Coordinates of N, CA and C in Angstrom, one line a residue:
M1 N 7.0 -96.7 -117.1 CA 7.4 -95.4 -116.7 C 8.9 -95.2 -117.1
R2 N 9.2 -94.0 -117.5 CA 10.6 -93.6 -117.9 C 11.2 -92.6 -117.0
L3 N 12.5 -92.7 -116.7 CA 13.2 -91.7 -116.0 C 13.6 -90.6 -117.0
P4 N 14.0 -89.4 -116.5 CA 14.3 -88.3 -117.4 C 15.4 -88.7 -118.4
D5 N 16.3 -89.6 -118.0 CA 17.4 -90.0 -118.9 C 16.9 -91.1 -119.9
G6 N 15.6 -91.5 -119.9 CA 15.1 -92.4 -120.9 C 15.1 -93.8 -120.5
R7 N 15.7 -94.2 -119.3 CA 15.7 -95.5 -118.9 C 14.3 -95.9 -118.4
D8 N 13.9 -97.2 -118.7 CA 12.6 -97.7 -118.2 C 12.8 -98.2 -116.8
I9 N 11.7 -97.9 -116.0 CA 11.6 -98.5 -114.7 C 10.3 -99.1 -114.5
G10 N 10.1 -100.0 -113.6 CA 8.9 -100.7 -113.5 C 8.7 -101.9 -114.3
P11 N 7.5 -102.3 -114.6 CA 7.3 -103.6 -115.3 C 7.9 -103.6 -116.7
E12 N 8.3 -104.8 -117.1 CA 8.8 -105.0 -118.5 C 7.7 -104.7 -119.5
P13 N 8.1 -104.3 -120.7 CA 7.1 -103.9 -121.7 C 6.0 -105.0 -121.9
E14 N 6.5 -106.3 -121.9 CA 5.5 -107.4 -122.2 C 4.5 -107.4 -121.0
A15 N 4.9 -107.3 -119.8 CA 4.0 -107.3 -118.7 C 3.1 -106.1 -118.7
E16 N 3.7 -105.0 -119.1 CA 2.9 -103.8 -119.2 C 1.8 -103.9 -120.2
A17 N 2.1 -104.5 -121.4 CA 1.1 -104.7 -122.4 C 0.0 -105.6 -121.9
Q18 N 0.4 -106.7 -121.2 CA -0.6 -107.6 -120.7 C -1.5 -106.9 -119.7
H19 N -0.9 -106.1 -118.9 CA -1.7 -105.4 -117.9 C -2.7 -104.4 -118.6
D20 N -2.2 -103.7 -119.6 CA -3.1 -102.8 -120.3 C -4.3 -103.6 -121.0
A21 N -4.0 -104.8 -121.5 CA -5.0 -105.6 -122.1 C -6.0 -106.0 -121.1
M22 N -5.5 -106.4 -119.9 CA -6.4 -106.8 -118.8 C -7.3 -105.7 -118.4
L23 N -6.8 -104.5 -118.3 CA -7.6 -103.3 -117.9 C -8.6 -103.0 -118.9
A24 N -8.3 -103.1 -120.2 CA -9.2 -102.9 -121.3 C -10.3 -104.0 -121.2
Y25 N -10.0 -105.2 -121.0 CA -11.0 -106.3 -120.8 C -11.9 -106.0 -119.6
R26 N -11.3 -105.6 -118.5 CA -12.2 -105.2 -117.4 C -13.2 -104.1 -117.7
R27 N -12.8 -103.1 -118.4 CA -13.7 -102.0 -118.8 C -14.8 -102.6 -119.8
T28 N -14.4 -103.4 -120.7 CA -15.3 -104.0 -121.7 C -16.3 -104.9 -121.0
Y29 N -15.8 -105.7 -120.0 CA -16.7 -106.6 -119.3 C -17.7 -105.8 -118.5
R30 N -17.3 -104.8 -117.8 CA -18.2 -104.0 -117.0 C -19.3 -103.3 -117.8
A31 N -18.9 -103.0 -119.1 CA -19.9 -102.3 -120.0 C -20.8 -103.3 -120.7
S32 N -20.4 -104.6 -120.7 CA -21.2 -105.6 -121.4 C -22.5 -106.0 -120.7
V33 N -23.5 -106.3 -121.4 CA -24.8 -106.7 -120.8 C -25.3 -108.0 -121.6
G34 N -26.3 -108.6 -121.0 CA -27.1 -109.7 -121.6 C -26.2 -110.8 -122.1
T35 N -26.4 -111.2 -123.4 CA -25.8 -112.3 -124.0 C -24.3 -112.2 -124.0
R36 N -23.8 -111.0 -124.3 CA -22.3 -110.8 -124.4 C -21.7 -110.9 -123.0
R37 N -22.4 -110.5 -122.0 CA -21.9 -110.6 -120.6 C -21.8 -112.1 -120.2
R38 N -22.9 -112.8 -120.6 CA -22.8 -114.3 -120.3 C -21.7 -115.0 -121.0
A39 N -21.5 -114.6 -122.3 CA -20.4 -115.1 -123.1 C -19.0 -114.9 -122.4
Y40 N -18.8 -113.7 -121.9 CA -17.6 -113.4 -121.2 C -17.5 -114.2 -119.9
D41 N -18.6 -114.4 -119.2 CA -18.6 -115.2 -118.0 C -18.2 -116.7 -118.4
D42 N -18.8 -117.2 -119.4 CA -18.5 -118.6 -119.9 C -17.0 -118.7 -120.3
L43 N -16.5 -117.7 -121.0 CA -15.1 -117.7 -121.4 C -14.2 -117.7 -120.2
A44 N -14.5 -116.9 -119.2 CA -13.7 -116.8 -118.0 C -13.8 -118.2 -117.3
D45 N -14.9 -118.8 -117.2 CA -15.0 -120.1 -116.6 C -14.2 -121.1 -117.3
Q46 N -14.2 -121.1 -118.6 CA -13.3 -122.1 -119.4 C -11.9 -121.8 -119.1
I47 N -11.5 -120.6 -119.1 CA -10.1 -120.3 -118.9 C -9.6 -120.6 -117.5
N48 N -10.5 -120.3 -116.5 CA -10.2 -120.7 -115.1 C -10.0 -122.2 -115.0
A49 N -10.8 -123.0 -115.7 CA -10.7 -124.4 -115.7 C -9.3 -124.9 -116.3
I50 N -8.9 -124.2 -117.3 CA -7.6 -124.5 -117.9 C -6.5 -124.2 -116.9
C51 N -6.6 -123.1 -116.2 CA -5.6 -122.7 -115.2 C -5.6 -123.8 -114.1
T52 N -6.7 -124.2 -113.7 CA -6.8 -125.2 -112.6 C -6.2 -126.5 -113.0
L53 N -6.5 -126.9 -114.3 CA -5.9 -128.2 -114.8 C -4.3 -128.0 -114.9
T54 N -3.9 -126.9 -115.4 CA -2.4 -126.6 -115.5 C -1.8 -126.7 -114.1
M55 N -2.4 -126.1 -113.1 CA -1.9 -126.2 -111.7 C -1.9 -127.6 -111.2
A56 N -3.0 -128.4 -111.5 CA -3.0 -129.8 -111.0 C -1.9 -130.6 -111.7
K57 N -1.7 -130.4 -112.9 CA -0.6 -131.1 -113.6 C 0.7 -130.8 -113.1
R58 N 1.0 -129.5 -112.8 CA 2.2 -129.1 -112.2 C 2.5 -129.7 -110.8
R59 N 1.4 -129.6 -110.0 CA 1.6 -130.2 -108.7 C 1.7 -131.7 -108.6
A60 N 1.2 -132.4 -109.7 CA 1.3 -133.8 -109.8 C 2.7 -134.2 -110.4
G61 N 3.5 -133.3 -110.8 CA 4.8 -133.5 -111.4 C 4.7 -133.9 -112.9
R62 N 3.6 -133.7 -113.5 CA 3.4 -134.0 -114.9 C 3.7 -132.8 -115.8
L63 N 4.0 -131.7 -115.2 CA 4.3 -130.5 -116.0 C 5.3 -129.6 -115.2
D64 N 6.4 -129.1 -115.8 CA 7.3 -128.2 -115.1 C 6.7 -126.9 -114.8
A65 N 7.1 -126.3 -113.7 CA 6.6 -125.0 -113.4 C 7.2 -123.9 -114.3
G66 N 6.6 -122.7 -114.2 CA 7.2 -121.6 -115.0 C 6.8 -121.6 -116.4
S67 N 7.8 -121.5 -117.3 CA 7.5 -121.3 -118.7 C 6.7 -122.4 -119.3
A68 N 7.0 -123.6 -119.0 CA 6.3 -124.8 -119.5 C 4.8 -124.7 -119.2
A69 N 4.5 -124.4 -118.0 CA 3.1 -124.3 -117.5 C 2.4 -123.1 -118.2
Y70 N 3.1 -122.0 -118.3 CA 2.5 -120.8 -119.0 C 2.3 -121.2 -120.5
F71 N 3.2 -121.8 -121.1 CA 3.0 -122.2 -122.5 C 1.9 -123.1 -122.7
E72 N 1.8 -124.1 -121.9 CA 0.6 -125.0 -122.0 C -0.7 -124.3 -121.8
T73 N -0.7 -123.4 -120.9 CA -2.0 -122.6 -120.7 C -2.3 -121.8 -121.9
L74 N -1.3 -121.1 -122.4 CA -1.6 -120.3 -123.6 C -2.1 -121.1 -124.8
V75 N -1.5 -122.3 -125.0 CA -1.9 -123.1 -126.1 C -3.4 -123.6 -125.9
A76 N -3.7 -124.0 -124.7 CA -5.0 -124.4 -124.4 C -6.1 -123.3 -124.6
V77 N -5.7 -122.1 -124.1 CA -6.6 -121.0 -124.3 C -6.8 -120.7 -125.8
S78 N -5.7 -120.7 -126.6 CA -5.8 -120.4 -128.0 C -6.6 -121.5 -128.8
E79 N -6.8 -122.7 -128.2 CA -7.6 -123.7 -128.9 C -9.0 -123.8 -128.4
L80 N -9.4 -122.9 -127.5 CA -10.8 -122.9 -127.1 C -11.7 -122.7 -128.2
P81 N -12.9 -123.3 -128.3 CA -13.8 -123.1 -129.4 C -14.3 -121.7 -129.5
E82 N -14.4 -121.0 -128.4 CA -14.8 -119.6 -128.4 C -13.7 -118.7 -129.2
V83 N -12.5 -119.2 -129.1 CA -11.4 -118.5 -129.8 C -11.3 -118.9 -131.3
T84 N -11.3 -120.2 -131.5 CA -11.1 -120.7 -132.9 C -12.3 -120.3 -133.7
S85 N -13.5 -120.2 -133.2 CA -14.7 -119.8 -133.9 C -14.8 -118.2 -134.1
R86 N -13.8 -117.6 -133.5 CA -13.7 -116.1 -133.5 C -14.9 -115.4 -132.8
Q87 N -15.5 -116.1 -131.9 CA -16.5 -115.4 -131.0 C -15.8 -114.4 -130.2
F88 N -14.5 -114.8 -129.7 CA -13.6 -113.9 -129.0 C -12.3 -113.9 -129.8
T89 N -11.6 -112.8 -129.8 CA -10.3 -112.8 -130.4 C -9.3 -113.4 -129.4
L90 N -8.1 -113.8 -129.9 CA -7.1 -114.3 -129.0 C -6.6 -113.3 -128.0
T91 N -6.6 -112.0 -128.5 CA -6.3 -110.9 -127.6 C -7.2 -110.8 -126.4
E92 N -8.5 -111.0 -126.7 CA -9.5 -110.9 -125.7 C -9.3 -112.1 -124.7
A93 N -9.1 -113.3 -125.2 CA -8.9 -114.5 -124.4 C -7.7 -114.3 -123.5
H94 N -6.6 -113.8 -124.1 CA -5.4 -113.5 -123.3 C -5.6 -112.5 -122.2
A95 N -6.4 -111.5 -122.5 CA -6.8 -110.5 -121.5 C -7.6 -111.1 -120.3
V96 N -8.5 -112.0 -120.7 CA -9.2 -112.8 -119.6 C -8.3 -113.6 -118.8
L97 N -7.3 -114.3 -119.5 CA -6.3 -115.1 -118.8 C -5.5 -114.2 -117.8
S98 N -5.1 -113.0 -118.3 CA -4.3 -112.1 -117.5 C -5.2 -111.6 -116.3
D99 N -6.4 -111.4 -116.5 CA -7.3 -110.9 -115.4 C -7.4 -112.0 -114.3
I100 N -7.6 -113.3 -114.8 CA -7.7 -114.4 -113.8 C -6.4 -114.6 -113.1
T101 N -5.3 -114.6 -113.8 CA -4.0 -114.9 -113.1 C -3.5 -113.7 -112.2
A102 N -4.0 -112.5 -112.5 CA -3.7 -111.4 -111.7 C -4.3 -111.5 -110.3
R103 N -5.4 -112.3 -110.2 CA -6.1 -112.5 -108.9 C -5.7 -113.8 -108.3
C104 N -4.9 -114.6 -108.9 CA -4.5 -115.9 -108.4 C -3.0 -116.0 -108.3
Q105 N -2.5 -116.3 -107.1 CA -1.1 -116.4 -106.9 C -0.6 -117.7 -107.4
N106 N 0.6 -117.7 -107.9 CA 1.4 -118.9 -108.2 C 0.7 -119.9 -109.1
R107 N 0.1 -119.4 -110.2 CA -0.6 -120.3 -111.2 C 0.5 -121.1 -111.9
Y108 N 1.6 -120.5 -112.1 CA 2.7 -121.2 -113.0 C 3.9 -121.6 -112.2
G109 N 4.1 -121.1 -111.0 CA 5.2 -121.5 -110.1 C 4.6 -122.2 -108.9
D110 N 5.3 -123.1 -108.4 CA 4.8 -124.0 -107.3 C 4.9 -123.3 -105.9
A111 N 3.8 -123.0 -105.3 CA 3.8 -122.4 -104.0 C 3.6 -123.4 -102.9
S112 N 3.4 -124.6 -103.3 CA 3.1 -125.6 -102.2 C 4.4 -126.2 -101.6

């Protein structure tokens, strides 16, 4: 959102773009049926597992919170067979990741 003088207020552009991608994914997911819907569910399960592993590594002290945890998650998502085989685009996979992390607090920062 912009003020009349042109200054941006609200989320940073990167966060806004991720939010837009997440909303587009949610619309696409709701419209999908059959095999494609199951494929989205499987992708979400895989990405959720990556997030859980990242969280466990962070809490065990094997991975720094914040940027390091986020980077490791993005790399793992980009290396999923569903992405490398182009069943899903990297953009779609990142949108699923954004959807998952939007519903989970403190995936990358330690809340414990």
